[in-house]
XYZ file of C-alpha atoms in Angstrom:
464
model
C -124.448 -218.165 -108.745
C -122.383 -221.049 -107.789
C -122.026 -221.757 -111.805
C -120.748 -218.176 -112.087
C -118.454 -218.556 -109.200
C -116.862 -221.917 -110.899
C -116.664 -219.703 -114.252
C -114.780 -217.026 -112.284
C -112.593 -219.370 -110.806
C -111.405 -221.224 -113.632
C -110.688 -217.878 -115.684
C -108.874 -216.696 -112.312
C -106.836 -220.159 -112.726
C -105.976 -219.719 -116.275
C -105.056 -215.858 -115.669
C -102.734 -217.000 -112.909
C -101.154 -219.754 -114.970
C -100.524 -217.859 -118.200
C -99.383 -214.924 -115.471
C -97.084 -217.112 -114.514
C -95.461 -217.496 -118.018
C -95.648 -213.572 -118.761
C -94.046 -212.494 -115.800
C -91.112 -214.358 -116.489
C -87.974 -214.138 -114.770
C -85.396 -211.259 -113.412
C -82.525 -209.635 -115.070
C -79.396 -208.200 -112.830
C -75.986 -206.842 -113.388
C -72.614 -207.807 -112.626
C -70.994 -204.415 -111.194
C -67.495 -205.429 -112.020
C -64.737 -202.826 -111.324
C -61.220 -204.110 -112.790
C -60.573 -200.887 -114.185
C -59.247 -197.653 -113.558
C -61.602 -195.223 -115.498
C -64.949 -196.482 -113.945
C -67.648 -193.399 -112.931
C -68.142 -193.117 -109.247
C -69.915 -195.339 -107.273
C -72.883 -192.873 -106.943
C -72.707 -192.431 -110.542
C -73.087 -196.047 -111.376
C -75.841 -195.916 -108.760
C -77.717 -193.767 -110.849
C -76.905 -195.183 -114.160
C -78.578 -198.752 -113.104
C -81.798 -197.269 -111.862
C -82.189 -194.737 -114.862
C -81.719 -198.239 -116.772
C -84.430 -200.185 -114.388
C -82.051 -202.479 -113.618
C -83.273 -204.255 -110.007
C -80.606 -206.359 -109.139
C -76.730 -206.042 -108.960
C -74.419 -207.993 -108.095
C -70.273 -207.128 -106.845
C -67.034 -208.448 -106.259
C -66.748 -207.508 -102.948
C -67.804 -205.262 -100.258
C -66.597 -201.997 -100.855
C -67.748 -199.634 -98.624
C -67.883 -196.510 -101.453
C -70.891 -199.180 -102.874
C -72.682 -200.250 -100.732
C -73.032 -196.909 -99.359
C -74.280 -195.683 -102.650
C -76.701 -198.440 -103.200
C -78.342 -197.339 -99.683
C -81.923 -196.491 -100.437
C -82.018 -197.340 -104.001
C -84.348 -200.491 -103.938
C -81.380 -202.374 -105.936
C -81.175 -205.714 -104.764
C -77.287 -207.003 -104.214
C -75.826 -209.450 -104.236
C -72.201 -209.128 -102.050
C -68.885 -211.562 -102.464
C -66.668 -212.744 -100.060
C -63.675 -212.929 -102.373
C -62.105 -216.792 -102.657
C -58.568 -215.093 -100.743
C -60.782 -215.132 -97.638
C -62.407 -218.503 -97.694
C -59.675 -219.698 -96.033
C -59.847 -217.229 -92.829
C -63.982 -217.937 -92.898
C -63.614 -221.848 -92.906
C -61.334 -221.657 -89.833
C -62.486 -219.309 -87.589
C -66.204 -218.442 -86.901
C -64.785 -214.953 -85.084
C -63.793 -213.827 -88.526
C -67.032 -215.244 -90.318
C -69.187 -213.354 -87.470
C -66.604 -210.139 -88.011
C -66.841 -210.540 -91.794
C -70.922 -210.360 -91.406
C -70.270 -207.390 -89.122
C -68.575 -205.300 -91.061
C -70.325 -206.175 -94.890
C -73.413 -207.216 -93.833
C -74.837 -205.696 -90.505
C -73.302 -202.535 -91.051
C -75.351 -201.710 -94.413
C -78.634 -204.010 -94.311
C -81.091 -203.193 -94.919
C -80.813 -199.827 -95.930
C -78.787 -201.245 -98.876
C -80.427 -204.341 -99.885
C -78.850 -207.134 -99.386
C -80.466 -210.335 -100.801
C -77.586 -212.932 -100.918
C -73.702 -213.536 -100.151
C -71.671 -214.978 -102.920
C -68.816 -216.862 -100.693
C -66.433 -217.259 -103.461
C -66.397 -216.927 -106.976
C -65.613 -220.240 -109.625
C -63.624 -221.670 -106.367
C -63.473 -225.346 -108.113
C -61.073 -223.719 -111.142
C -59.360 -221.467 -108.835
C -55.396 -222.013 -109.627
C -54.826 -221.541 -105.416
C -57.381 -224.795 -104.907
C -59.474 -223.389 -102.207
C -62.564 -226.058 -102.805
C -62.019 -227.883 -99.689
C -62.898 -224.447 -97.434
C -65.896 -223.653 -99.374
C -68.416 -225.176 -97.259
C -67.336 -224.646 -93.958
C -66.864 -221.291 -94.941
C -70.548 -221.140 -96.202
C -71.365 -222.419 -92.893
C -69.961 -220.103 -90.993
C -71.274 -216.994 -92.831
C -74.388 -219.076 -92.022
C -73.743 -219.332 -88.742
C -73.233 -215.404 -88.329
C -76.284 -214.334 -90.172
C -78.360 -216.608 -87.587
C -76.649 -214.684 -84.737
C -77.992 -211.359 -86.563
C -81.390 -212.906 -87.494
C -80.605 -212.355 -91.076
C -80.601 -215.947 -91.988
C -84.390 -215.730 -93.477
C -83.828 -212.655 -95.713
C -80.151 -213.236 -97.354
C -79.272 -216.380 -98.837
C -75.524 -218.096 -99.208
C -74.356 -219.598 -102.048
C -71.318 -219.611 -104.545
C -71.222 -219.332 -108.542
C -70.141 -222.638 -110.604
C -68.554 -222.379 -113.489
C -70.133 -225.038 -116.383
C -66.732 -226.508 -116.028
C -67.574 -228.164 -112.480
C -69.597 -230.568 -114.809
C -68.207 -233.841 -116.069
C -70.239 -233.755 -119.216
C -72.816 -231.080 -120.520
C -73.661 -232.545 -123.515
C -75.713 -233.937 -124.149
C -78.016 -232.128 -121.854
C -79.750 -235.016 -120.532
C -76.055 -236.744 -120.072
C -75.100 -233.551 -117.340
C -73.227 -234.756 -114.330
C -70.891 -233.253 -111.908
C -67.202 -234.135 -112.113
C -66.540 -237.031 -110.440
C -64.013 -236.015 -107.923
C -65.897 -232.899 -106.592
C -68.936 -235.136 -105.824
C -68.261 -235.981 -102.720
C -66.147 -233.704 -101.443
C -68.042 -230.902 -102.083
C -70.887 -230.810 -104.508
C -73.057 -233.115 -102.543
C -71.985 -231.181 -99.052
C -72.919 -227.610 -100.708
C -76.354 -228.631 -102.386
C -77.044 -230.139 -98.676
C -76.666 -226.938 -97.469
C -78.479 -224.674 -100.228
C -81.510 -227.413 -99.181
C -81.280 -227.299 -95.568
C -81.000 -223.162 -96.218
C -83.250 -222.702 -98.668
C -80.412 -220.780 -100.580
C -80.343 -221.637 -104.792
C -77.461 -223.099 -106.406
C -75.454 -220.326 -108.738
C -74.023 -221.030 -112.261
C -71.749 -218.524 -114.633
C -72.763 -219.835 -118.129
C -71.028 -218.489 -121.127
C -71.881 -220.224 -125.000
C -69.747 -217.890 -126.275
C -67.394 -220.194 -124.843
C -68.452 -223.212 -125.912
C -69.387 -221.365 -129.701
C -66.180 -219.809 -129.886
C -64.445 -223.222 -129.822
C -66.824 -224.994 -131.447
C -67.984 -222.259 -134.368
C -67.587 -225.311 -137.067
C -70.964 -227.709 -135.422
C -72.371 -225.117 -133.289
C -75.161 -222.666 -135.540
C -74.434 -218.816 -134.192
C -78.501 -218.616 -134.158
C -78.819 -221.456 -131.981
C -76.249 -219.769 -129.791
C -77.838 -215.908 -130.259
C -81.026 -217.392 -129.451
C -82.422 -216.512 -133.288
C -84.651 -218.361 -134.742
C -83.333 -222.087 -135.543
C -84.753 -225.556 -136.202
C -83.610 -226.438 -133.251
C -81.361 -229.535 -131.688
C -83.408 -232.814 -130.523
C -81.569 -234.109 -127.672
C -81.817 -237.862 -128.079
C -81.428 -238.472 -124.250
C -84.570 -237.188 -123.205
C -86.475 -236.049 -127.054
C -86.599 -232.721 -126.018
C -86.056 -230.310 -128.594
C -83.317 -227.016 -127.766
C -83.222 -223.764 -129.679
C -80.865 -221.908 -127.604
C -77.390 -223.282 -126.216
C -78.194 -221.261 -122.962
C -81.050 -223.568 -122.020
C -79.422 -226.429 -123.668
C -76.376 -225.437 -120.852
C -78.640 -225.248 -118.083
C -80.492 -227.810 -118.484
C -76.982 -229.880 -118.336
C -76.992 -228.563 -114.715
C -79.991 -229.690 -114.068
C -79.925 -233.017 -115.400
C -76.429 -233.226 -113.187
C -78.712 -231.921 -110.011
C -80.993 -234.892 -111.024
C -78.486 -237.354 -111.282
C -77.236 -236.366 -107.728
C -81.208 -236.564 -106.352
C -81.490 -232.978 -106.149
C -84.075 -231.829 -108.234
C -85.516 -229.418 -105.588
C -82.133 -227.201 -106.130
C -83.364 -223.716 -107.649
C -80.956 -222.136 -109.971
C -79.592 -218.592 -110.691
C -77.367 -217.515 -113.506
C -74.924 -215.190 -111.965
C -73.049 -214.812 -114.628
C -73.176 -214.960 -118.378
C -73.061 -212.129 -121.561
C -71.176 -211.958 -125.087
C -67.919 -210.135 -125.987
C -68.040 -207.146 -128.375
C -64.879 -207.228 -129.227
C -61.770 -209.863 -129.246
C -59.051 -211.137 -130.686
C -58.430 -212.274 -134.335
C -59.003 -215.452 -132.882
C -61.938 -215.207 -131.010
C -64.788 -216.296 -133.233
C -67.775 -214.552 -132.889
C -66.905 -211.979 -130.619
C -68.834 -208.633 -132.470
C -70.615 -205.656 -131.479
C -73.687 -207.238 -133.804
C -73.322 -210.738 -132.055
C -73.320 -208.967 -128.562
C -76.393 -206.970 -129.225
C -78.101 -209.770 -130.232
C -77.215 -212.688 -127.626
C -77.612 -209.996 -125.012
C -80.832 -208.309 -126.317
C -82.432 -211.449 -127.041
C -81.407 -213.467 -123.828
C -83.673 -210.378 -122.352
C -86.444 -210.950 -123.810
C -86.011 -215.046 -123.417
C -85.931 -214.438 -119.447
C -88.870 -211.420 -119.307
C -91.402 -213.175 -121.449
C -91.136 -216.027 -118.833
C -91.276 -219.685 -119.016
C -88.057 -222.180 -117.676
C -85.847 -224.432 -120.158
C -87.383 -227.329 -122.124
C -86.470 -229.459 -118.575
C -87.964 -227.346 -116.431
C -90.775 -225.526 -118.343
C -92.523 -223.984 -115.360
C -89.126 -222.404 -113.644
C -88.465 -218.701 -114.230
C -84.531 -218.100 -113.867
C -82.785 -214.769 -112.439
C -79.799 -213.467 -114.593
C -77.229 -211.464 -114.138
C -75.792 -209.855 -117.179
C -71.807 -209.909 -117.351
C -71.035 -206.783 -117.341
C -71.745 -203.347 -116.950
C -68.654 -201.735 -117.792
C -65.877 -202.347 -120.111
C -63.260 -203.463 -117.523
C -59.406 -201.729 -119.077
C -57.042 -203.795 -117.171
C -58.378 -207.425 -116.625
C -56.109 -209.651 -117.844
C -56.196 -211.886 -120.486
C -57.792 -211.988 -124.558
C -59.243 -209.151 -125.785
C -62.618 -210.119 -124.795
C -62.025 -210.008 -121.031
C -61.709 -206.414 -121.609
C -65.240 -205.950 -123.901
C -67.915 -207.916 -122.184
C -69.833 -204.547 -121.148
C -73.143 -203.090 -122.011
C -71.213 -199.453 -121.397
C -68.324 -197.429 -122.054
C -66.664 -196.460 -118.864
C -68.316 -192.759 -120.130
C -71.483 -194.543 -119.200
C -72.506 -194.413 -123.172
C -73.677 -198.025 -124.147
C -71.802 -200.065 -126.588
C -74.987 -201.189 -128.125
C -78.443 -200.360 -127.347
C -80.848 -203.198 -125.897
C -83.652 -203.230 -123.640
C -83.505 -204.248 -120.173
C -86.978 -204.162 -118.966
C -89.949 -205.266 -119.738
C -91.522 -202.103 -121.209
C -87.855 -201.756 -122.887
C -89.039 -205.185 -124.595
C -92.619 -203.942 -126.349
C -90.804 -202.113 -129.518
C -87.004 -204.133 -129.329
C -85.969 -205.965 -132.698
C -82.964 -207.906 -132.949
C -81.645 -205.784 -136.338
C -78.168 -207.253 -136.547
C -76.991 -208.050 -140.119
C -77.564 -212.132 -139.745
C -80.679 -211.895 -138.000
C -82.071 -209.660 -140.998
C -81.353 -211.783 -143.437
C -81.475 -215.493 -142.036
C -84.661 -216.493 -143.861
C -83.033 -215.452 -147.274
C -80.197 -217.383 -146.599
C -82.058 -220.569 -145.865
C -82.908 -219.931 -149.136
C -86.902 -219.221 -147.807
C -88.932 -216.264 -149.266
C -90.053 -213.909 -146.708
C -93.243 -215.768 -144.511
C -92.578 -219.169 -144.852
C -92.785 -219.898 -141.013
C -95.190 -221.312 -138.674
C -95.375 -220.745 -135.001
C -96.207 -224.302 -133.235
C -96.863 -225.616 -130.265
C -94.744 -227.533 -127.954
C -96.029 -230.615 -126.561
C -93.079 -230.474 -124.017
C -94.383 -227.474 -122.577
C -96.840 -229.220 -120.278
C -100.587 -229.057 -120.457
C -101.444 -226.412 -117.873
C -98.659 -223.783 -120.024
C -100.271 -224.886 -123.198
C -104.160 -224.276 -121.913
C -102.396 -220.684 -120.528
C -100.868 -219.918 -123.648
C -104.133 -220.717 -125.871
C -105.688 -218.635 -123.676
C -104.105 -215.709 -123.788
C -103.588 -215.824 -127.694
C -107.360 -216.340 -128.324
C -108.378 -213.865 -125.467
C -105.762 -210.692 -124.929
C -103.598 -211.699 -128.028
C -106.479 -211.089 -130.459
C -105.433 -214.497 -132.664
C -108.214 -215.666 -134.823
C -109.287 -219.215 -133.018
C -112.839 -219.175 -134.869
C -111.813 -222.372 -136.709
C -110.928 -224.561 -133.778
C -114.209 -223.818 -132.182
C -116.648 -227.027 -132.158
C -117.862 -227.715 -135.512
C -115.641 -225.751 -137.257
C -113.363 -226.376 -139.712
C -110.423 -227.277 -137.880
C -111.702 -227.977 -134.099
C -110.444 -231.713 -135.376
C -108.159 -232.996 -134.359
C -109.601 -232.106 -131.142
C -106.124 -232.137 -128.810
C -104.989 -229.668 -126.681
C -101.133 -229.354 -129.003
C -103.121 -229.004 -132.555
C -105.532 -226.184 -130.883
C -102.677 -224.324 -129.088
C -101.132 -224.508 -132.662
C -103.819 -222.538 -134.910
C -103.767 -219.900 -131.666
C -100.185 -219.531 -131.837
C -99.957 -219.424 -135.501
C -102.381 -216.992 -135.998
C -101.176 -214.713 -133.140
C -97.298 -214.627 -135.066
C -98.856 -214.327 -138.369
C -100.614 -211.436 -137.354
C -97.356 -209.844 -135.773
C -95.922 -209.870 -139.153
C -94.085 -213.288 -137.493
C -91.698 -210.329 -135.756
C -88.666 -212.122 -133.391
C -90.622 -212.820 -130.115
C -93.891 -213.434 -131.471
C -93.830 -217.029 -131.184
C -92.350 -217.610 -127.781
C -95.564 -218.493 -125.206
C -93.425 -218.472 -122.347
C -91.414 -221.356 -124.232
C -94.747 -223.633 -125.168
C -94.375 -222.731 -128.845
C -91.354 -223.018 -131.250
C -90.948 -221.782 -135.244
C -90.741 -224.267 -137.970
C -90.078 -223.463 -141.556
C -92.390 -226.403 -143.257
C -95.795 -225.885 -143.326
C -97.558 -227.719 -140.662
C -100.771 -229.964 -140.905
C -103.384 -231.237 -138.399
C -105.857 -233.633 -139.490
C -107.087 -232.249 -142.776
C -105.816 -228.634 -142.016
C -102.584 -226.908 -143.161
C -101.887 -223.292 -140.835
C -101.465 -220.671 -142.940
C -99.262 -218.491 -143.983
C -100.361 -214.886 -143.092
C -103.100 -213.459 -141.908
């Protein structure tokens, strides 16, 4: 009995773990409305939860919205626009009035999770960065005089340009002069709160300027060799995680490594300017459809394997009169008709049949000059030991993989290491999946390499 109860346990353990990697993370929605041909409010409503979608996030607080979102089980996320920071820094009437009005009046009928105070303050042209803590406070201080404090969290979205340098990622730090001032008084707060830190991340961005070093597969999150950081040896094969993990490191730096993240913002232009590299319906589809499936199948960045992230796609709607490129105006998943640009999944059970089918993705392995199958699915020794042990056992369990030859006395149970056992597992598992895009993910404890791999006296093979 007691045996069987230790059995039970450990297989409880390892269910738990490897849960822990295939729950993954949370998508949401940026609602945007800079537009004059949006759907009602109700409308929208509607749309999101006949999409799944669980989480939205707004601009503002506008009543037509919030009274639509009443009774929909749609977490939001509400903004007090940087115009008001000023009022909410100065005078805790209006921050108690403010809560009033936004908050109180809706919650929790309409599900309020967290308040945005400001949006990008730090590149705000009307330099409001020295109210944005106080004013945090005092939206603070008004949810504690509701008794709110415990169920909505403050914070305010950073743009990747509040960091001195990003790259590489283990070289992340803040800019110097917001350190003080600010950066080091906000995370003090988000700690003493509770509350999360929130980052807008865009590699489009970064791609679009930097198209001539930076691979679009390493920025569509399509299967790449990768980029070895040499700071820290850890290997990237998305620029989103290489990005965040630049925030991280810069939390580190700081001595803040208990700071949660969530990326309010970030999504891929199907349309631009002549100009704009890389801005394509194809290229949208696929950053958007496959930075999905990155967060859903679960597992952190290469810096912090274990640490699911919430994301909020930018945008649902095509947005006709924001200013600016071309892109501004193209960064949504819908026509203002409500008929999608380009069709990806946003849910899990969306995820069980999606293929990223845009023209590069298709033919990548051709024009690396490989013949169709030469690819291995490997194990990451970064991942940790308690994701690889998961991970090996869900592919030899539930993910039917063939693990007969790393059993003891078997052909290939040497090397006898965790890493060379989680490999066979994982190799076999994508082999038998026809080595289809997500196949060789584990949560992020396995990576795709395109020369054939060999442990001790055994090569992995090549199909199954």
């Amino acid at each position: 009995m007691e045996k069987l109860t230790i059995c039970l346990f450990l297989f409880l353990f390892s269910l738990s773990l490897f849960s822990s990697i295939a729950d993954g993370g949370s998508i949401g929605i940026n609602y945007g409305r800079v537009a004059n041909n949006l759907p009602s409010a109700s409308k929208v409503i509607a749309l999101l939860k006949s999409q799944g979608i669980e989480r939205v996030k707004v601009y503002d607080t506008d009543p037509a919205v919030l009274k639509a979102l009443s009774g929909s089980d749609i977490k939001v996320t509400v903004n007090l626009p940087n115009e008001l920071l000023y009022n909410a820094a100065k005078r805790q009437s209006f921050a108690y009035s403010w809560v009033q009005k936004n908050v109180a009046a809706y919650y929790p009928s309409t599900q309020i999770e967290s308040i945005a105070v400001g949006n990008e303050v730090f590149v705000d042209p009307h330099n409001m960065t020295r109210f944005l803590v106080p004013a945090m406070k005092n939206i603070h201080q008004a949810l504690v005089k509701y008794n709110f404090h415990d169920k909505i969290k403050i914070s305010s979205p950073v743009a990747l340009s509040a960091l001195q340098n990003s790259y590489p990622s283990s070289s992340g730090s803040f800019r110097s002069e917001l350190v003080e001032p600010v950066i080091k008084p906000m995370l003090d707060f988000l700690r003493q709160t509770g509350s999360y830190l929130m980052v807008n991340c865009y590699p489009f961005f970064a791609y679009e300027s930097n198209s001539d070093v930076i691979p679009l597969d390493y920025a569509l999150f399509r299967e790449n060799p990768g980029v070895v950081d040499a700071g820290n040896g850890l290997r990237y094969f998305s620029l989103f995680d290489a990005q965040i993990d630049a925030v991280f490191a810069a939390l580190s730096a700081l001595k803040y490594d208990d700071i949660k993240m969530a990326v309010t913002e970030t999504g891929w232009p199907s349309k631009g300017d002549d100009t704009e590299i890389g801005a394509s319906v194809d290229n949208a589809a696929s950053y958007n459809g496959n930075l999905v499936r990155r967060i859903l199948t679960g597992g952190g960045t290469p810096l912090r394997p274990r640490e699911d992230l919430t994301v909020f796609l930018f945008a649902l709607f095509n947005e006709n009169i924001k200013p600016g490129p071309t892109s501004e105006r193209n960064f949504g998943l819908f026509y203002p008709n409500e008929e999608k640009v380009y069709d990806i999944p946003l849910t899990r059970e969306g995820l069980k049949h999606y293929v990223d089918r845009s023209p590069v993705a298709g033919n990548q392995r051709m024009q690396k000059g490989n013949a169709p199958g030469q690819t291995w699915c490997v194990a990451s020794g970064e991942a940790g030991k308690d994701n690889l042990q998961a991970a090996l056992d869900y592919a030899c369990g539930e993910g039917g993989a063939d693990c007969r030859s790393i059993q003891p006395g078997s052909t290939c149970y040497n090397p006898n290491t965790l890493e060379a056992h989680a490999s066979f597992a994982f190799n076999s598992y994508y082999q038998k999946k026809g080595r289809a895009m997500g196949s060789c993910y584990f949560g992020g404890a396995a990576y795709i390499v395109h020369q054939q791999p060999m442990y001790g006296n055994c090569k992995l093979p090549t199909e199954e």
